[in-house]
Amino acid sequence: MDNGEVPLCSLREVLDLVGDKWAIQVLVRLGDGPRRFSELERALPRVSRRMLSLTLRGLERNGLVTRTVYPEVPPRVEYTMTPHAMELDEPLHALSAWAAKHRAKVAEARRAFDVA
Amino acid sequence: MDNGEVPLCSLREVLDLVGDKWAIQVLVRLGDGPRRFSELERALPRVSRRMLSLTLRGLERNGLVTRTVYPEVPPRVEYTMTPHAMELDEPLHALSAWAAKHRAKVAEARRAFDVA
DNA sequence: CAGAATCCAACCGGATACTG
DNA sequence: CAGTATCCGGTTGGATTCTG
C-alpha cells in the first residue's frame, strides 16, 4: 500500500457513504432493480424498520438511491439505484475478492491471536 | 451492481476489518514501512492514544499488521503490514477512484437534498 | 403501506491518570 | 516509550407506538 498514491480523503468519503452497517446490503438488493420499502424490509430481516429508513434516507441524500413516491392508495414507494451507484459494483467486487482470497488467513490469525 | 455476483458476506468481512474510523489511516501510514507507536501517534494527531492502540490491536488480531517488540530500554515496538494487507492496496484504490470521480455529484445531491 | 417520533439501554470514544 | 485502566458524556440503535 503506497502512501503517496492512496487518496486518503477519497477513501474516507466512500466509506462514509457505504461503510455503515446496512448501506451495502441495501444497495446490493437494489442491484437487480427497484424495490419497495416493504420488499427491502422482508429481504433484510435483520435490519430494523428504523434503520432501513435511516439508511435509505442517507443513500438518497448522497445521490446513490432515488426515492419515487407513487400517488396511490395504499401508498407505494420505490427505491432505485442511481447510475453512479451502479459503478460502485466493480470496486466492491475487488474488495470482496480480496476477502474471499484471504479469508482463511484472517480466520487463522484471529484464532492464533485469541488463544494467546 | 449485480446481486448474484457480489458476495455480500465477503464484503461485510472486509468492511469489518478496515471500515472503522481509523484502521485505513493506520494502514496507509504503514504502507511505506514499519512504524513505531509514537511515530503513528505523531502522524495521526486526531487519533487518541487509546483509539490508536485499539485499532492496532484489531489489525494485529486480523493478521493485517505484525507487532514486533524489541527488548530494549526504553522499549521499542514496531508495526508492520503483512503481505496480504498490502494486497488491499488496489481494491482500495479502485474505491477511492470512484469517490474522486463522483465527488461532485455526491456533493450536489447532498446540497439538493438538504435544501428540500 | 411507508414511514416518523419517542424512549431508553448499550456501546463508543475522549480525557485523564497510572504502569512496566 | 508504549501502552493500560478508569471514568463519563455522547451517540447509536432496538422496541414500541403513532400517523397520513
PDB file of C-alpha atoms (C1' of nucleotides) in Angstrom:
ATOM      1  CA  MET A   1       0.000   0.000   0.000  1.00  0.00           C
ATOM      2  CA  ASP A   2       1.675   3.116  -1.217  1.00  0.00           C
ATOM      3  CA  ASN A   3       1.028   6.079   0.975  1.00  0.00           C
ATOM      4  CA  GLY A   4       1.663   8.583  -1.751  1.00  0.00           C
ATOM      5  CA  GLU A   5      -0.897   7.112  -4.111  1.00  0.00           C
ATOM      6  CA  VAL A   6      -3.861   6.289  -1.955  1.00  0.00           C
ATOM      7  CA  PRO A   7      -6.020   9.387  -1.721  1.00  0.00           C
ATOM      8  CA  LEU A   8      -6.975   9.028   1.872  1.00  0.00           C
ATOM      9  CA  CYS A   9      -9.747  11.554   1.918  1.00  0.00           C
ATOM     10  CA  SER A  10     -11.495   9.997  -1.062  1.00  0.00           C
ATOM     11  CA  LEU A  11     -11.319   6.683   0.665  1.00  0.00           C
ATOM     12  CA  ARG A  12     -12.877   8.093   3.783  1.00  0.00           C
ATOM     13  CA  GLU A  13     -15.601   9.645   1.672  1.00  0.00           C
ATOM     14  CA  VAL A  14     -16.690   6.330   0.154  1.00  0.00           C
ATOM     15  CA  LEU A  15     -16.571   4.603   3.484  1.00  0.00           C
ATOM     16  CA  ASP A  16     -18.715   7.353   4.895  1.00  0.00           C
ATOM     17  CA  LEU A  17     -21.193   6.681   2.108  1.00  0.00           C
ATOM     18  CA  VAL A  18     -21.386   2.912   2.182  1.00  0.00           C
ATOM     19  CA  GLY A  19     -19.300   1.822   5.130  1.00  0.00           C
ATOM     20  CA  ASP A  20     -22.001   1.747   7.729  1.00  0.00           C
ATOM     21  CA  LYS A  21     -23.673  -1.402   8.790  1.00  0.00           C
ATOM     22  CA  TRP A  22     -26.513  -1.688   6.294  1.00  0.00           C
ATOM     23  CA  ALA A  23     -25.914   0.586   3.283  1.00  0.00           C
ATOM     24  CA  ILE A  24     -24.252  -2.047   1.157  1.00  0.00           C
ATOM     25  CA  GLN A  25     -26.796  -4.683   1.983  1.00  0.00           C
ATOM     26  CA  VAL A  26     -29.462  -2.329   0.736  1.00  0.00           C
ATOM     27  CA  LEU A  27     -27.526  -1.330  -2.368  1.00  0.00           C
ATOM     28  CA  VAL A  28     -26.933  -4.904  -3.372  1.00  0.00           C
ATOM     29  CA  ARG A  29     -30.628  -5.638  -3.040  1.00  0.00           C
ATOM     30  CA  LEU A  30     -31.371  -2.716  -5.305  1.00  0.00           C
ATOM     31  CA  GLY A  31     -28.876  -4.104  -7.768  1.00  0.00           C
ATOM     32  CA  ASP A  32     -31.391  -6.155  -9.692  1.00  0.00           C
ATOM     33  CA  GLY A  33     -33.927  -3.421  -9.902  1.00  0.00           C
ATOM     34  CA  PRO A  34     -36.248  -1.100  -7.995  1.00  0.00           C
ATOM     35  CA  ARG A  35     -37.630  -2.304  -4.695  1.00  0.00           C
ATOM     36  CA  ARG A  36     -40.396  -1.156  -2.425  1.00  0.00           C
ATOM     37  CA  PHE A  37     -39.781  -0.385   1.209  1.00  0.00           C
ATOM     38  CA  SER A  38     -41.596  -3.484   2.387  1.00  0.00           C
ATOM     39  CA  GLU A  39     -39.724  -5.673  -0.078  1.00  0.00           C
ATOM     40  CA  LEU A  40     -36.432  -4.464   1.319  1.00  0.00           C
ATOM     41  CA  GLU A  41     -37.767  -4.998   4.784  1.00  0.00           C
ATOM     42  CA  ARG A  42     -38.562  -8.630   4.021  1.00  0.00           C
ATOM     43  CA  ALA A  43     -35.275  -9.153   2.205  1.00  0.00           C
ATOM     44  CA  LEU A  44     -33.318  -7.808   5.178  1.00  0.00           C
ATOM     45  CA  PRO A  45     -34.921  -9.282   8.273  1.00  0.00           C
ATOM     46  CA  ARG A  46     -32.049  -8.278  10.483  1.00  0.00           C
ATOM     47  CA  VAL A  47     -32.423  -4.593   9.723  1.00  0.00           C
ATOM     48  CA  SER A  48     -34.948  -2.836  11.887  1.00  0.00           C
ATOM     49  CA  ARG A  49     -37.521  -0.681  10.145  1.00  0.00           C
ATOM     50  CA  ARG A  50     -35.992   2.372  11.696  1.00  0.00           C
ATOM     51  CA  MET A  51     -32.513   1.544  10.461  1.00  0.00           C
ATOM     52  CA  LEU A  52     -33.738   0.675   6.986  1.00  0.00           C
ATOM     53  CA  SER A  53     -35.444   4.013   6.832  1.00  0.00           C
ATOM     54  CA  LEU A  54     -32.397   5.914   8.036  1.00  0.00           C
ATOM     55  CA  THR A  55     -30.115   4.005   5.688  1.00  0.00           C
ATOM     56  CA  LEU A  56     -32.305   4.730   2.675  1.00  0.00           C
ATOM     57  CA  ARG A  57     -32.513   8.368   3.642  1.00  0.00           C
ATOM     58  CA  GLY A  58     -28.737   8.520   3.802  1.00  0.00           C
ATOM     59  CA  LEU A  59     -28.269   6.837   0.459  1.00  0.00           C
ATOM     60  CA  GLU A  60     -30.829   9.151  -1.070  1.00  0.00           C
ATOM     61  CA  ARG A  61     -29.151  12.188   0.389  1.00  0.00           C
ATOM     62  CA  ASN A  62     -25.863  11.198  -1.153  1.00  0.00           C
ATOM     63  CA  GLY A  63     -27.372  10.544  -4.524  1.00  0.00           C
ATOM     64  CA  LEU A  64     -26.862   6.798  -4.515  1.00  0.00           C
ATOM     65  CA  VAL A  65     -30.529   5.985  -4.453  1.00  0.00           C
ATOM     66  CA  THR A  66     -33.626   7.600  -5.883  1.00  0.00           C
ATOM     67  CA  ARG A  67     -36.895   7.602  -3.995  1.00  0.00           C
ATOM     68  CA  THR A  68     -40.087   7.617  -6.031  1.00  0.00           C
ATOM     69  CA  VAL A  69     -43.499   8.038  -4.467  1.00  0.00           C
ATOM     70  CA  TYR A  70     -46.473   6.817  -6.450  1.00  0.00           C
ATOM     71  CA  PRO A  71     -49.626   8.724  -5.562  1.00  0.00           C
ATOM     72  CA  GLU A  72     -51.762   5.684  -4.925  1.00  0.00           C
ATOM     73  CA  VAL A  73     -53.775   4.253  -2.084  1.00  0.00           C
ATOM     74  CA  PRO A  74     -52.263   2.421  -0.358  1.00  0.00           C
ATOM     75  CA  PRO A  75     -49.077   4.401  -0.915  1.00  0.00           C
ATOM     76  CA  ARG A  76     -46.250   2.857  -2.902  1.00  0.00           C
ATOM     77  CA  VAL A  77     -42.640   3.977  -2.703  1.00  0.00           C
ATOM     78  CA  GLU A  78     -39.860   2.613  -4.840  1.00  0.00           C
ATOM     79  CA  TYR A  79     -36.131   2.876  -4.357  1.00  0.00           C
ATOM     80  CA  THR A  80     -33.772   2.740  -7.313  1.00  0.00           C
ATOM     81  CA  MET A  81     -30.015   2.836  -7.620  1.00  0.00           C
ATOM     82  CA  THR A  82     -28.572   5.798  -9.439  1.00  0.00           C
ATOM     83  CA  PRO A  83     -26.125   5.308 -12.337  1.00  0.00           C
ATOM     84  CA  HIS A  84     -23.083   6.292 -10.312  1.00  0.00           C
ATOM     85  CA  ALA A  85     -24.047   3.959  -7.525  1.00  0.00           C
ATOM     86  CA  MET A  86     -24.000   1.163 -10.087  1.00  0.00           C
ATOM     87  CA  GLU A  87     -20.414   1.993 -10.865  1.00  0.00           C
ATOM     88  CA  LEU A  88     -19.563   1.011  -7.330  1.00  0.00           C
ATOM     89  CA  ASP A  89     -20.116  -2.561  -8.417  1.00  0.00           C
ATOM     90  CA  GLU A  90     -16.597  -3.220  -9.610  1.00  0.00           C
ATOM     91  CA  PRO A  91     -14.682  -1.610  -6.765  1.00  0.00           C
ATOM     92  CA  LEU A  92     -16.799  -3.516  -4.312  1.00  0.00           C
ATOM     93  CA  HIS A  93     -16.164  -6.725  -6.188  1.00  0.00           C
ATOM     94  CA  ALA A  94     -12.466  -6.130  -5.925  1.00  0.00           C
ATOM     95  CA  LEU A  95     -12.792  -5.737  -2.195  1.00  0.00           C
ATOM     96  CA  SER A  96     -14.846  -8.844  -1.675  1.00  0.00           C
ATOM     97  CA  ALA A  97     -12.490 -10.774  -3.905  1.00  0.00           C
ATOM     98  CA  TRP A  98      -9.697  -9.818  -1.542  1.00  0.00           C
ATOM     99  CA  ALA A  99     -11.787 -11.017   1.368  1.00  0.00           C
ATOM    100  CA  ALA A 100     -12.563 -14.307  -0.293  1.00  0.00           C
ATOM    101  CA  LYS A 101      -8.919 -14.859  -1.125  1.00  0.00           C
ATOM    102  CA  HIS A 102      -7.616 -14.111   2.340  1.00  0.00           C
ATOM    103  CA  ARG A 103     -10.486 -15.297   4.470  1.00  0.00           C
ATOM    104  CA  ALA A 104      -8.650 -18.346   5.729  1.00  0.00           C
ATOM    105  CA  LYS A 105      -5.579 -16.379   6.748  1.00  0.00           C
ATOM    106  CA  VAL A 106      -7.661 -13.821   8.562  1.00  0.00           C
ATOM    107  CA  ALA A 107      -9.551 -16.515  10.420  1.00  0.00           C
ATOM    108  CA  GLU A 108      -6.330 -18.249  11.347  1.00  0.00           C
ATOM    109  CA  ALA A 109      -4.725 -15.034  12.528  1.00  0.00           C
ATOM    110  CA  ARG A 110      -7.724 -14.391  14.680  1.00  0.00           C
ATOM    111  CA  ARG A 111      -7.589 -17.845  16.242  1.00  0.00           C
ATOM    112  CA  ALA A 112      -3.889 -17.520  16.937  1.00  0.00           C
ATOM    113  CA  PHE A 113      -4.372 -14.107  18.487  1.00  0.00           C
ATOM    114  CA  ASP A 114      -7.261 -15.167  20.653  1.00  0.00           C
ATOM    115  CA  VAL A 115      -5.577 -18.162  22.219  1.00  0.00           C
ATOM    116  CA  ALA A 116      -2.606 -16.063  23.212  1.00  0.00           C
TER     117      ALA A 116
ATOM    118  CA  MET B   1     -24.410  -3.865  -9.144  1.00  0.00           C
ATOM    119  CA  ASP B   2     -25.340  -7.443  -9.739  1.00  0.00           C
ATOM    120  CA  ASN B   3     -26.794  -9.091  -6.712  1.00  0.00           C
ATOM    121  CA  GLY B   4     -25.849 -12.568  -7.856  1.00  0.00           C
ATOM    122  CA  GLU B   5     -22.191 -11.713  -8.183  1.00  0.00           C
ATOM    123  CA  VAL B   6     -21.405  -9.574  -5.186  1.00  0.00           C
ATOM    124  CA  PRO B   7     -20.545 -11.883  -2.315  1.00  0.00           C
ATOM    125  CA  LEU B   8     -22.199  -9.924   0.396  1.00  0.00           C
ATOM    126  CA  CYS B   9     -20.650 -11.676   3.324  1.00  0.00           C
ATOM    127  CA  SER B  10     -17.129 -11.195   1.981  1.00  0.00           C
ATOM    128  CA  LEU B  11     -17.844  -7.545   1.578  1.00  0.00           C
ATOM    129  CA  ARG B  12     -19.057  -7.247   5.127  1.00  0.00           C
ATOM    130  CA  GLU B  13     -15.940  -9.064   6.279  1.00  0.00           C
ATOM    131  CA  VAL B  14     -13.574  -6.541   4.711  1.00  0.00           C
ATOM    132  CA  LEU B  15     -15.551  -3.626   5.997  1.00  0.00           C
ATOM    133  CA  ASP B  16     -15.410  -5.157   9.435  1.00  0.00           C
ATOM    134  CA  LEU B  17     -11.647  -5.309   9.063  1.00  0.00           C
ATOM    135  CA  VAL B  18     -10.903  -1.862   7.717  1.00  0.00           C
ATOM    136  CA  GLY B  19     -14.191   0.005   7.733  1.00  0.00           C
ATOM    137  CA  ASP B  20     -13.904   1.580  11.127  1.00  0.00           C
ATOM    138  CA  LYS B  21     -12.825   5.097  11.685  1.00  0.00           C
ATOM    139  CA  TRP B  22      -9.068   4.758  11.865  1.00  0.00           C
ATOM    140  CA  ALA B  23      -7.920   1.399  10.503  1.00  0.00           C
ATOM    141  CA  ILE B  24      -7.248   2.621   6.991  1.00  0.00           C
ATOM    142  CA  GLN B  25      -5.452   5.719   8.154  1.00  0.00           C
ATOM    143  CA  VAL B  26      -3.128   3.493  10.118  1.00  0.00           C
ATOM    144  CA  LEU B  27      -2.658   1.019   7.280  1.00  0.00           C
ATOM    145  CA  VAL B  28      -1.791   3.725   4.819  1.00  0.00           C
ATOM    146  CA  ARG B  29       0.819   5.096   7.196  1.00  0.00           C
ATOM    147  CA  LEU B  30       2.331   1.643   7.461  1.00  0.00           C
ATOM    148  CA  GLY B  31       2.360   1.490   3.690  1.00  0.00           C
ATOM    149  CA  ASP B  32       5.850   2.922   3.363  1.00  0.00           C
ATOM    150  CA  GLY B  33       7.360   0.747   6.005  1.00  0.00           C
ATOM    151  CA  PRO B  34       7.383  -0.187   9.671  1.00  0.00           C
ATOM    152  CA  ARG B  35       6.437   2.472  12.161  1.00  0.00           C
ATOM    153  CA  ARG B  36       6.724   2.801  15.889  1.00  0.00           C
ATOM    154  CA  PHE B  37       3.767   3.546  18.083  1.00  0.00           C
ATOM    155  CA  SER B  38       4.853   7.082  18.757  1.00  0.00           C
ATOM    156  CA  GLU B  39       5.502   7.726  15.075  1.00  0.00           C
ATOM    157  CA  LEU B  40       1.970   6.714  14.251  1.00  0.00           C
ATOM    158  CA  GLU B  41       0.751   8.858  17.085  1.00  0.00           C
ATOM    159  CA  ARG B  42       2.504  11.886  15.666  1.00  0.00           C
ATOM    160  CA  ALA B  43       1.402  11.104  12.134  1.00  0.00           C
ATOM    161  CA  LEU B  44      -2.230  10.846  13.227  1.00  0.00           C
ATOM    162  CA  PRO B  45      -2.814  13.688  15.648  1.00  0.00           C
ATOM    163  CA  ARG B  46      -6.580  13.281  15.504  1.00  0.00           C
ATOM    164  CA  VAL B  47      -6.471   9.724  16.766  1.00  0.00           C
ATOM    165  CA  SER B  48      -6.405   9.425  20.509  1.00  0.00           C
ATOM    166  CA  ARG B  49      -3.790   7.172  22.016  1.00  0.00           C
ATOM    167  CA  ARG B  50      -6.458   4.847  23.229  1.00  0.00           C
ATOM    168  CA  MET B  51      -8.047   4.531  19.776  1.00  0.00           C
ATOM    169  CA  LEU B  52      -4.694   4.059  18.089  1.00  0.00           C
ATOM    170  CA  SER B  53      -3.935   1.265  20.483  1.00  0.00           C
ATOM    171  CA  LEU B  54      -7.291  -0.416  19.968  1.00  0.00           C
ATOM    172  CA  THR B  55      -7.052  -0.027  16.202  1.00  0.00           C
ATOM    173  CA  LEU B  56      -3.605  -1.571  16.072  1.00  0.00           C
ATOM    174  CA  ARG B  57      -4.753  -4.417  18.288  1.00  0.00           C
ATOM    175  CA  GLY B  58      -7.642  -5.066  15.923  1.00  0.00           C
ATOM    176  CA  LEU B  59      -5.448  -5.013  12.845  1.00  0.00           C
ATOM    177  CA  GLU B  60      -3.000  -7.318  14.533  1.00  0.00           C
ATOM    178  CA  ARG B  61      -5.728  -9.694  15.550  1.00  0.00           C
ATOM    179  CA  ASN B  62      -6.926  -9.973  11.985  1.00  0.00           C
ATOM    180  CA  GLY B  63      -3.480 -10.542  10.622  1.00  0.00           C
ATOM    181  CA  LEU B  64      -3.186  -7.258   8.783  1.00  0.00           C
ATOM    182  CA  VAL B  65      -0.402  -5.936  10.954  1.00  0.00           C
ATOM    183  CA  THR B  66       2.508  -7.505  12.764  1.00  0.00           C
ATOM    184  CA  ARG B  67       3.636  -6.208  16.125  1.00  0.00           C
ATOM    185  CA  THR B  68       7.290  -6.581  16.999  1.00  0.00           C
ATOM    186  CA  VAL B  69       8.690  -5.791  20.418  1.00  0.00           C
ATOM    187  CA  TYR B  70      12.400  -5.073  20.666  1.00  0.00           C
ATOM    188  CA  PRO B  71      13.778  -5.920  24.101  1.00  0.00           C
ATOM    189  CA  GLU B  72      15.480  -2.627  24.688  1.00  0.00           C
ATOM    190  CA  VAL B  73      15.341   0.158  27.189  1.00  0.00           C
ATOM    191  CA  PRO B  74      13.422   2.296  26.512  1.00  0.00           C
ATOM    192  CA  PRO B  75      11.111  -0.200  24.849  1.00  0.00           C
ATOM    193  CA  ARG B  76      10.606  -0.085  21.098  1.00  0.00           C
ATOM    194  CA  VAL B  77       7.646  -1.553  19.293  1.00  0.00           C
ATOM    195  CA  GLU B  78       7.249  -1.640  15.555  1.00  0.00           C
ATOM    196  CA  TYR B  79       4.170  -2.243  13.480  1.00  0.00           C
ATOM    197  CA  THR B  80       4.432  -3.712  10.011  1.00  0.00           C
ATOM    198  CA  MET B  81       1.880  -4.508   7.351  1.00  0.00           C
ATOM    199  CA  THR B  82       1.510  -8.143   6.440  1.00  0.00           C
ATOM    200  CA  PRO B  83       1.727  -9.261   2.794  1.00  0.00           C
ATOM    201  CA  HIS B  84      -1.974  -9.789   2.399  1.00  0.00           C
ATOM    202  CA  ALA B  85      -2.728  -6.408   3.863  1.00  0.00           C
ATOM    203  CA  MET B  86      -0.577  -4.939   1.110  1.00  0.00           C
ATOM    204  CA  GLU B  87      -2.798  -6.561  -1.458  1.00  0.00           C
ATOM    205  CA  LEU B  88      -5.589  -4.363  -0.206  1.00  0.00           C
ATOM    206  CA  ASP B  89      -3.874  -1.515  -1.951  1.00  0.00           C
ATOM    207  CA  GLU B  90      -5.504  -1.973  -5.341  1.00  0.00           C
ATOM    208  CA  PRO B  91      -9.063  -2.597  -4.192  1.00  0.00           C
ATOM    209  CA  LEU B  92      -8.850   0.475  -2.006  1.00  0.00           C
ATOM    210  CA  HIS B  93      -7.525   2.485  -4.915  1.00  0.00           C
ATOM    211  CA  ALA B  94     -10.495   1.425  -7.004  1.00  0.00           C
ATOM    212  CA  LEU B  95     -12.806   2.641  -4.292  1.00  0.00           C
ATOM    213  CA  SER B  96     -11.157   5.990  -3.857  1.00  0.00           C
ATOM    214  CA  ALA B  97     -11.051   6.422  -7.613  1.00  0.00           C
ATOM    215  CA  TRP B  98     -14.805   6.048  -7.640  1.00  0.00           C
ATOM    216  CA  ALA B  99     -15.056   8.663  -4.932  1.00  0.00           C
ATOM    217  CA  ALA B 100     -12.844  11.078  -6.785  1.00  0.00           C
ATOM    218  CA  LYS B 101     -14.829  10.616  -9.973  1.00  0.00           C
ATOM    219  CA  HIS B 102     -18.220  11.124  -8.376  1.00  0.00           C
ATOM    220  CA  ARG B 103     -17.388  13.545  -5.629  1.00  0.00           C
ATOM    221  CA  ALA B 104     -19.078  16.480  -7.340  1.00  0.00           C
ATOM    222  CA  LYS B 105     -22.312  14.592  -7.934  1.00  0.00           C
ATOM    223  CA  VAL B 106     -22.413  13.397  -4.374  1.00  0.00           C
ATOM    224  CA  ALA B 107     -21.863  16.898  -3.078  1.00  0.00           C
ATOM    225  CA  GLU B 108     -24.547  18.268  -5.362  1.00  0.00           C
ATOM    226  CA  ALA B 109     -27.022  15.560  -4.380  1.00  0.00           C
ATOM    227  CA  ARG B 110     -26.391  16.416  -0.775  1.00  0.00           C
ATOM    228  CA  ARG B 111     -26.992  20.107  -1.321  1.00  0.00           C
ATOM    229  CA  ALA B 112     -30.197  19.429  -3.229  1.00  0.00           C
ATOM    230  CA  PHE B 113     -31.413  17.088  -0.527  1.00  0.00           C
ATOM    231  CA  ASP B 114     -30.580  19.434   2.297  1.00  0.00           C
ATOM    232  CA  VAL B 115     -32.368  22.481   0.924  1.00  0.00           C
ATOM    233  CA  ALA B 116     -35.538  20.465   0.419  1.00  0.00           C
TER     234      ALA B 116
ATOM    235  C1'  DC C   1     -48.080   0.752   3.108  1.00  0.00           C
ATOM    236  C1'  DA C   2     -44.386   3.555   4.482  1.00  0.00           C
ATOM    237  C1'  DG C   3     -42.739   5.698   7.487  1.00  0.00           C
ATOM    238  C1'  DA C   4     -41.799   9.448  11.940  1.00  0.00           C
ATOM    239  C1'  DA C   5     -41.494  10.108  16.981  1.00  0.00           C
ATOM    240  C1'  DT C   6     -40.233   8.793  21.386  1.00  0.00           C
ATOM    241  C1'  DC C   7     -37.958   6.278  24.990  1.00  0.00           C
ATOM    242  C1'  DC C   8     -34.163   4.027  26.757  1.00  0.00           C
ATOM    243  C1'  DA C   9     -30.240   0.638  27.202  1.00  0.00           C
ATOM    244  C1'  DA C  10     -25.829  -0.499  25.265  1.00  0.00           C
ATOM    245  C1'  DC C  11     -21.902   0.809  23.248  1.00  0.00           C
ATOM    246  C1'  DC C  12     -18.244   4.106  21.797  1.00  0.00           C
ATOM    247  C1'  DG C  13     -14.709   7.029  22.353  1.00  0.00           C
ATOM    248  C1'  DG C  14     -12.330  11.214  24.603  1.00  0.00           C
ATOM    249  C1'  DA C  15      -9.858  12.849  28.762  1.00  0.00           C
ATOM    250  C1'  DT C  16      -7.140  11.788  32.366  1.00  0.00           C
ATOM    251  C1'  DA C  17      -4.227   9.169  35.254  1.00  0.00           C
ATOM    252  C1'  DC C  18      -1.322   5.303  36.071  1.00  0.00           C
ATOM    253  C1'  DT C  19       2.412   1.394  34.820  1.00  0.00           C
ATOM    254  C1'  DG C  20       6.309  -1.862  33.120  1.00  0.00           C
TER     255       DG C  20
ATOM    256  C1'  DC D   1       8.424   4.560  25.217  1.00  0.00           C
ATOM    257  C1'  DA D   2       4.324   2.121  24.776  1.00  0.00           C
ATOM    258  C1'  DG D   3       0.893   1.263  26.389  1.00  0.00           C
ATOM    259  C1'  DT D   4      -3.474   0.026  30.137  1.00  0.00           C
ATOM    260  C1'  DA D   5      -7.315   1.410  33.440  1.00  0.00           C
ATOM    261  C1'  DT D   6     -10.985   4.092  34.735  1.00  0.00           C
ATOM    262  C1'  DC D   7     -14.435   7.464  34.479  1.00  0.00           C
ATOM    263  C1'  DC D   8     -18.001   9.504  31.927  1.00  0.00           C
ATOM    264  C1'  DG D   9     -20.703  12.200  28.357  1.00  0.00           C
ATOM    265  C1'  DG D  10     -22.429  11.486  23.712  1.00  0.00           C
ATOM    266  C1'  DT D  11     -24.104   8.673  20.162  1.00  0.00           C
ATOM    267  C1'  DT D  12     -26.300   4.561  18.352  1.00  0.00           C
ATOM    268  C1'  DG D  13     -29.854   1.615  17.561  1.00  0.00           C
ATOM    269  C1'  DG D  14     -33.700  -1.569  19.112  1.00  0.00           C
ATOM    270  C1'  DA D  15     -38.604  -1.697  20.739  1.00  0.00           C
ATOM    271  C1'  DT D  16     -42.670   0.385  20.723  1.00  0.00           C
ATOM    272  C1'  DT D  17     -46.168   3.480  19.476  1.00  0.00           C
ATOM    273  C1'  DC D  18     -48.390   6.743  16.425  1.00  0.00           C
ATOM    274  C1'  DT D  19     -49.770   8.684  11.582  1.00  0.00           C
ATOM    275  C1'  DG D  20     -51.007  10.104   6.550  1.00  0.00           C
TER     276       DG D  20
END
